PDB file of C-alpha atoms and ligand atoms in Angstrom:
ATOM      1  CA  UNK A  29     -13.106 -10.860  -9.179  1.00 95.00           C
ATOM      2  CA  UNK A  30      -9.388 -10.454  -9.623  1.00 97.00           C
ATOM      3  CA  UNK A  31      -7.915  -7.032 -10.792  1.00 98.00           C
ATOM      4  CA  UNK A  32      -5.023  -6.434 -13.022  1.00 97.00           C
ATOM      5  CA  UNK A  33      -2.274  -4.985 -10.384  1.00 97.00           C
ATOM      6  CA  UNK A  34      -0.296  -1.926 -12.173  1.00 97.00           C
ATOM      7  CA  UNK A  35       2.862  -1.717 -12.041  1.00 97.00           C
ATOM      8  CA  UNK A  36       5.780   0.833 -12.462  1.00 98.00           C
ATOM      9  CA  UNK A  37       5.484   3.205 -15.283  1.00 97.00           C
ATOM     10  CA  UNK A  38       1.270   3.084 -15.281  1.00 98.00           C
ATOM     11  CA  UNK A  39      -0.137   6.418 -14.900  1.00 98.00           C
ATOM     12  CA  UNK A  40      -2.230   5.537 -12.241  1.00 98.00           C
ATOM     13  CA  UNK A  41       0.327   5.317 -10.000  1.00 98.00           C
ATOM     14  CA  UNK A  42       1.564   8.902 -10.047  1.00 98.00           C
ATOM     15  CA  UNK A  43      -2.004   9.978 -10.521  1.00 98.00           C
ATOM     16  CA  UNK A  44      -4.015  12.059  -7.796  1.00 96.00           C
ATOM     17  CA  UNK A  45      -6.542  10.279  -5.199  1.00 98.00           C
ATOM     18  CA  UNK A  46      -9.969  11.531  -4.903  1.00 98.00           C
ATOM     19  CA  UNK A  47     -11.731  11.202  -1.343  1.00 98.00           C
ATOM     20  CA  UNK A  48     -14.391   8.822  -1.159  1.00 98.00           C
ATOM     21  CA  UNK A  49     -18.398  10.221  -0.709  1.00 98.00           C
ATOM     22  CA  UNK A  50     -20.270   6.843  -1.240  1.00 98.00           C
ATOM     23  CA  UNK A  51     -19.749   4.390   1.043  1.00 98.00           C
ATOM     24  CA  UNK A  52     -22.061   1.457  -0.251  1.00 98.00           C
ATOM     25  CA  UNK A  53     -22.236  -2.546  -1.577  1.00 98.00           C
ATOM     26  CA  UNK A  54     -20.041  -0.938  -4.578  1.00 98.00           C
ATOM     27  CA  UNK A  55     -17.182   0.476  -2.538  1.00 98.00           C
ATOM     28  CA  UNK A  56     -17.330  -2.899  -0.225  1.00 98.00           C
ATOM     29  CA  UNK A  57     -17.452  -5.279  -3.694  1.00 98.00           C
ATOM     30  CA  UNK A  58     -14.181  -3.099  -4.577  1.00 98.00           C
ATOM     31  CA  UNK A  59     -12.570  -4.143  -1.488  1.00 98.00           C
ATOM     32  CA  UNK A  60     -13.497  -7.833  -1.695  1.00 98.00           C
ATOM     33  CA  UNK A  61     -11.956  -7.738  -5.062  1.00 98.00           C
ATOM     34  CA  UNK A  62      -9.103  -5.883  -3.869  1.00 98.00           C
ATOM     35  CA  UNK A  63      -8.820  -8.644  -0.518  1.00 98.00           C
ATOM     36  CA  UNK A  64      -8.681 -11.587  -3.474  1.00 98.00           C
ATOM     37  CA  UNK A  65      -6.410  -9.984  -5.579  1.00 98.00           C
ATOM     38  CA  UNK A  66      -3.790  -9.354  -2.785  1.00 97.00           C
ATOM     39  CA  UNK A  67      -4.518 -12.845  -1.714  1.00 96.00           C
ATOM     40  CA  UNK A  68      -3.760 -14.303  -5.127  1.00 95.00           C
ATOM     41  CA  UNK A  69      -0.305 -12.255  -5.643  1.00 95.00           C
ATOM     42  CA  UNK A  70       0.499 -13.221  -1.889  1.00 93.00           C
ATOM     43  CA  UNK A  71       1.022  -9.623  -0.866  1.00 95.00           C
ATOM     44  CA  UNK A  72       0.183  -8.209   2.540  1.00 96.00           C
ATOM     45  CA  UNK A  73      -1.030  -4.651   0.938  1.00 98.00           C
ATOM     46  CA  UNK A  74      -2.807  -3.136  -1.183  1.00 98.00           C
ATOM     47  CA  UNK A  75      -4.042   0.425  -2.246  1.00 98.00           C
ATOM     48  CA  UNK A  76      -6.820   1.007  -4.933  1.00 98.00           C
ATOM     49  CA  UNK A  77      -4.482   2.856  -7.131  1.00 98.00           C
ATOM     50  CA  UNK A  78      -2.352  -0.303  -7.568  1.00 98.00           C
ATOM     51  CA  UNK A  79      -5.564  -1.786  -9.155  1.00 98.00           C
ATOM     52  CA  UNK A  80      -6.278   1.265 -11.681  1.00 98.00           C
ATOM     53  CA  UNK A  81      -8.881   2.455  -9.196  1.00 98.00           C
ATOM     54  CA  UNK A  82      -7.594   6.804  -8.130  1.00 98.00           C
ATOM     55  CA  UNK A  83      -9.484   6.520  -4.889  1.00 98.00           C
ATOM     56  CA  UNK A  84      -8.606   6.974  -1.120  1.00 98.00           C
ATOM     57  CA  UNK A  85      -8.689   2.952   0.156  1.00 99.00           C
ATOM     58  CA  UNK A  86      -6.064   0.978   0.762  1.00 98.00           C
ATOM     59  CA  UNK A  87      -6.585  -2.505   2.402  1.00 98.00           C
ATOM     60  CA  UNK A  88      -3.933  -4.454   4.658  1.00 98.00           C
ATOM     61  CA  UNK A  89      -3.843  -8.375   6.015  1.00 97.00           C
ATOM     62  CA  UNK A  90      -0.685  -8.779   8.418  1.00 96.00           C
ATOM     63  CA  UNK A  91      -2.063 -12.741   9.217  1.00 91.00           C
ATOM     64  CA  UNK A  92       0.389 -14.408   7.230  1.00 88.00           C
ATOM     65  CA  UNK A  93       3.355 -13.060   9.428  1.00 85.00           C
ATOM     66  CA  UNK A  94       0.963 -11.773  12.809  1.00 85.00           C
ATOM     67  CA  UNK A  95      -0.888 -14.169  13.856  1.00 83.00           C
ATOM     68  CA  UNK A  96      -3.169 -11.258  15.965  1.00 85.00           C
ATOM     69  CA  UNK A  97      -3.530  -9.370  13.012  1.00 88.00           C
ATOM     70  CA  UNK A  98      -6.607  -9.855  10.526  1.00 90.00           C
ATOM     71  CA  UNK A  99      -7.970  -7.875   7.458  1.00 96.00           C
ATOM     72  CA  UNK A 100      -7.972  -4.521   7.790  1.00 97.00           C
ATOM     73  CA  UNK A 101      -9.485  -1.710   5.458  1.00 98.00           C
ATOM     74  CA  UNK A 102      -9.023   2.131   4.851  1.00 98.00           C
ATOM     75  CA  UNK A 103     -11.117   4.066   3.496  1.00 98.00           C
ATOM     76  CA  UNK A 104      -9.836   8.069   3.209  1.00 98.00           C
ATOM     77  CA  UNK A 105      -7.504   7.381   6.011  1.00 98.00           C
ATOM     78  CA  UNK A 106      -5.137  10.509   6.908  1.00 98.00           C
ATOM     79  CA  UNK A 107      -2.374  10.277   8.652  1.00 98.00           C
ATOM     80  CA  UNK A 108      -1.852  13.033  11.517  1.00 98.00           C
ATOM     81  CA  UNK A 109       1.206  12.622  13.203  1.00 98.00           C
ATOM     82  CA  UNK A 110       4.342  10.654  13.012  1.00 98.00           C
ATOM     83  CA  UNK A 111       6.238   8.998  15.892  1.00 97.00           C
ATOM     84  CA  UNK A 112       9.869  10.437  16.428  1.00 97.00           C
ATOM     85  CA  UNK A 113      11.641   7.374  16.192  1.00 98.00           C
ATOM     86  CA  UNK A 114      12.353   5.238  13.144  1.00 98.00           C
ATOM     87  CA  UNK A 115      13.256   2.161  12.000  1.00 97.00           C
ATOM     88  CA  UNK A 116      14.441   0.046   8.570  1.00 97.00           C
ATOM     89  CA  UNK A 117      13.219  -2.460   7.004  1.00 97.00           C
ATOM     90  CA  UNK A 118      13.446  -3.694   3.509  1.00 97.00           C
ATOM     91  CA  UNK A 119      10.281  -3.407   1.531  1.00 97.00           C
ATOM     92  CA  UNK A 120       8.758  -4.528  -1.770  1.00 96.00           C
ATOM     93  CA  UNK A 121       6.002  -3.604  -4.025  1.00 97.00           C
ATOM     94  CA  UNK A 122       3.260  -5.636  -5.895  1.00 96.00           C
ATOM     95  CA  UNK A 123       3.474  -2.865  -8.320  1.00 97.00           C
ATOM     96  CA  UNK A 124       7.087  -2.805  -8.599  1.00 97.00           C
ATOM     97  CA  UNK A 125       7.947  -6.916  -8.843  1.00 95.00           C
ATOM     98  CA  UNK A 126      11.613  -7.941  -8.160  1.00 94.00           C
ATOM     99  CA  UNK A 127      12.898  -4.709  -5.962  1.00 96.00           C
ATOM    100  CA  UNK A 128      13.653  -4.775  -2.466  1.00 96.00           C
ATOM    101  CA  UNK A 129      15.231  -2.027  -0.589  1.00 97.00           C
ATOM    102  CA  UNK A 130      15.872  -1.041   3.315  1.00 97.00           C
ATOM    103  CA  UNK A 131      13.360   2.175   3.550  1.00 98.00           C
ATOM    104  CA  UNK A 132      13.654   4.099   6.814  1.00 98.00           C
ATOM    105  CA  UNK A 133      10.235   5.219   8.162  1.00 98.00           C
ATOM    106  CA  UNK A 134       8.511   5.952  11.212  1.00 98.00           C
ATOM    107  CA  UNK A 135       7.817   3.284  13.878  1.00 98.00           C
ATOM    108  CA  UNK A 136       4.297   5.034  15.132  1.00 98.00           C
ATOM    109  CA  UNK A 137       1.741   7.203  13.195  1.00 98.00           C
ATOM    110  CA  UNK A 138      -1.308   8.789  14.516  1.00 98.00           C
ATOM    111  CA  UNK A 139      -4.550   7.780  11.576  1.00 98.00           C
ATOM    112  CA  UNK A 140      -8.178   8.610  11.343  1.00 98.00           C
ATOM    113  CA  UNK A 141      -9.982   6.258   8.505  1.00 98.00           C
ATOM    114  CA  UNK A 142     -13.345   5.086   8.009  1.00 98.00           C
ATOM    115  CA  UNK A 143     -13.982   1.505   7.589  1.00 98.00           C
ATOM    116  CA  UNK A 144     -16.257  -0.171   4.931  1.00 98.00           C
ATOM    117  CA  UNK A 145     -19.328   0.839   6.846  1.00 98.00           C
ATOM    118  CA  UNK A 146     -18.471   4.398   6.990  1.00 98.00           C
ATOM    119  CA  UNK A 147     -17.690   4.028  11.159  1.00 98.00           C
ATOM    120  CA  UNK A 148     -14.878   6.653  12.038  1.00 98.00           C
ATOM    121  CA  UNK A 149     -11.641   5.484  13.786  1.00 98.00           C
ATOM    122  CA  UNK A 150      -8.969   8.011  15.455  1.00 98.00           C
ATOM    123  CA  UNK A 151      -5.642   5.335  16.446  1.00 98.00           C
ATOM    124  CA  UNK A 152      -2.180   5.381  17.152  1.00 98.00           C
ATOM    125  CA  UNK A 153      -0.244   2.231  15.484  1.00 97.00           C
ATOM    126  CA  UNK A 154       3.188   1.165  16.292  1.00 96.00           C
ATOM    127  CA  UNK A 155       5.188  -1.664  14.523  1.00 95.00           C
ATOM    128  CA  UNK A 156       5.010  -3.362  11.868  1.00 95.00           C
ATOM    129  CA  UNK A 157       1.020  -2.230  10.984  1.00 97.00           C
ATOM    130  CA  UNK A 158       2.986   1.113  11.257  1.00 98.00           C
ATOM    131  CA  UNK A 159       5.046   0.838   8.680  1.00 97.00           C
ATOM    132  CA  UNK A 160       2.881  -1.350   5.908  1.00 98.00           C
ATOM    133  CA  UNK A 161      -0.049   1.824   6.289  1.00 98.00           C
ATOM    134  CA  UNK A 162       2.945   4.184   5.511  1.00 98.00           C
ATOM    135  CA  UNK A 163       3.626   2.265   2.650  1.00 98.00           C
ATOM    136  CA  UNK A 164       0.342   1.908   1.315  1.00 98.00           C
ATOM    137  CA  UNK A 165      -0.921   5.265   2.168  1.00 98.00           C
ATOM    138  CA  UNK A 166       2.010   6.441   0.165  1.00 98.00           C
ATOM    139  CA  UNK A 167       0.407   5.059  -3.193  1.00 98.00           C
ATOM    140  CA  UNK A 168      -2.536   7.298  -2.282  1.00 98.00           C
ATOM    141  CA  UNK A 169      -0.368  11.017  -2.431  1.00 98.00           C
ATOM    142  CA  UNK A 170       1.084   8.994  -6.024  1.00 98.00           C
ATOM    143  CA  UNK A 171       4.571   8.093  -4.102  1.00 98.00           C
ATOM    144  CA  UNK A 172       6.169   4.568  -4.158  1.00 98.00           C
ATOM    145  CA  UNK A 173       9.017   3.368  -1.623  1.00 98.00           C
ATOM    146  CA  UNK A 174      11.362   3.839  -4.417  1.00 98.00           C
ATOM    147  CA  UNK A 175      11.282   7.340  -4.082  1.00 98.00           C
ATOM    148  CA  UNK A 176      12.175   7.558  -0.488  1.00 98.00           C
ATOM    149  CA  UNK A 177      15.784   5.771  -1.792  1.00 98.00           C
ATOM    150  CA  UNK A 178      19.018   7.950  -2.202  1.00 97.00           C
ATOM    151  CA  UNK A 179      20.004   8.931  -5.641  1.00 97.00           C
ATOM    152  CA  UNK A 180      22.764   6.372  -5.354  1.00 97.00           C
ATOM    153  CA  UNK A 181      20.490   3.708  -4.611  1.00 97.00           C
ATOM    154  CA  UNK A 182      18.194   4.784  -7.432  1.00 97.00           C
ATOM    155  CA  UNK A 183      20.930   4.971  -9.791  1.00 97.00           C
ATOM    156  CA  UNK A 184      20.942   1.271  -9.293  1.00 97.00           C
ATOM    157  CA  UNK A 185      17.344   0.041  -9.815  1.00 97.00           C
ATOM    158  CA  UNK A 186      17.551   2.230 -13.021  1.00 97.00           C
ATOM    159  CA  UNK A 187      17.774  -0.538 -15.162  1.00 97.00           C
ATOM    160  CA  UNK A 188      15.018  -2.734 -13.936  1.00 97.00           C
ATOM    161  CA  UNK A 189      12.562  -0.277 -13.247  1.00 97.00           C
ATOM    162  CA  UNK A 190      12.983   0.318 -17.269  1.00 97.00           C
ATOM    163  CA  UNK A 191      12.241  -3.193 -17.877  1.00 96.00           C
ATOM    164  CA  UNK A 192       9.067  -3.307 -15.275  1.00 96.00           C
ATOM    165  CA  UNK A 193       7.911   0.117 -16.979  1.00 97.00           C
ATOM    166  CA  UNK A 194       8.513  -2.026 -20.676  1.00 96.00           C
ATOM    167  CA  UNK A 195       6.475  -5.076 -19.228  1.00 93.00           C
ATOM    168  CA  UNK A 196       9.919  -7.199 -19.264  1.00 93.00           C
ATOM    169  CA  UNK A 197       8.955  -8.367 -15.778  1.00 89.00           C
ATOM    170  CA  UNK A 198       5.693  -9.011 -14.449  1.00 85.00           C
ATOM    171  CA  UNK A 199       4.241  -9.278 -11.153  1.00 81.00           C
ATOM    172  CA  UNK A 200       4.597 -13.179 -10.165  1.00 76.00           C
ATOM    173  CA  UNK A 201       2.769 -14.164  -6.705  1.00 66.00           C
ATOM    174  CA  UNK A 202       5.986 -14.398  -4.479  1.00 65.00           C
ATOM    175  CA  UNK A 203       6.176 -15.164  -0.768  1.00 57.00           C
ATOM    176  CA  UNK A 204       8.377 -12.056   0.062  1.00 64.00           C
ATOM    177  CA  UNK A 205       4.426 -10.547   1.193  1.00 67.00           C
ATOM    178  CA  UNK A 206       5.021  -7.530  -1.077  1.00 73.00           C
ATOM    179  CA  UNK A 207       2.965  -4.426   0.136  1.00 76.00           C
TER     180      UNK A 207
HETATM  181 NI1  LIG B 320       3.186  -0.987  -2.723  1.00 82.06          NI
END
């Protein structure tokens, strides 16, 4: 089943994450859904608040530009630590179609997440994985990339983050693999 993806201007987005105490065949039919709606906008990421959903679970599929990487799912991940050096790269959002912007973030991070089953993971990620779970776990403390742009920079996207907020433009599948 396909969810509606939210975009810029929903409440859900800026709206609080609750942790996640059942981990059953619901939570996992959430993340199927979740898998096929990323799949049909083309993105690469996708947290649960992005589908109108205020939990802690974001899901992540790096194949279409890593060829080692596969799905990957998060459920109440926290991030612990963050690497000293960092890098930019110019991101987009499914929930905020048409923007791109250098962000500068991190290149390692330190996690602990469950996965789908409830199994407990404690890793340290570098690269590219690095920075789309910094993205995505963003949309979980109700932060987009947008805010991590100067207040030049913001100045700029003004304009059509008024017209994604007034449902001027719409997310379109894209192959820019939006997070
Ligand atoms: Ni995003």
């Amino acid at each position: 089943m396909l969810y509606e993806i939210q975009t810029y201007g929903k409440d859900v987005l800026r709206t609080k994450t609750e942790k996640i105490l059942q981990i059953d065949d619901n939570l996992r039919e959430i993340v199927a859904n979740m898998f096929e709606t990323m799949y049909a906008a083309e993105g690469i990421g996708l947290a649960a608040p992005q589908v109108d959903n205020s939990i802690r679970l974001f899901v992540i599929d790096l194949a279409p530009i890593d060829e080692e990487e596969g799905r990957r799912v998060f459920v109440n991940p926290k991030i612990l630590e963050f690497g000293d050096t960092q890098d930019e790269y110019e991101e987009g959002c499914l929930s905020i179609p048409t923007i791109k912007e250098i962000v500068t973030r991190p290149t390692s991070i330190r996690i602990t997440y469950q996965d789908m089953y409830g199994k407990h993971y404690d890793e340290e990620i570098d690269g590219f994985l690095a920075r789309v779970i910094q993205h995505e776990y963003d949309h979980l403390e109700k932060t987009l990339f947008i805010d991590h742009l100067s207040s030049l920079k913001k100045s700029l996207i003004k304009k059509t983050l008024k017209k994604i907020a007034s449902g001027e433009i719409e997310v379109e599948a894209s192959e820019n693999f939006e997070l």
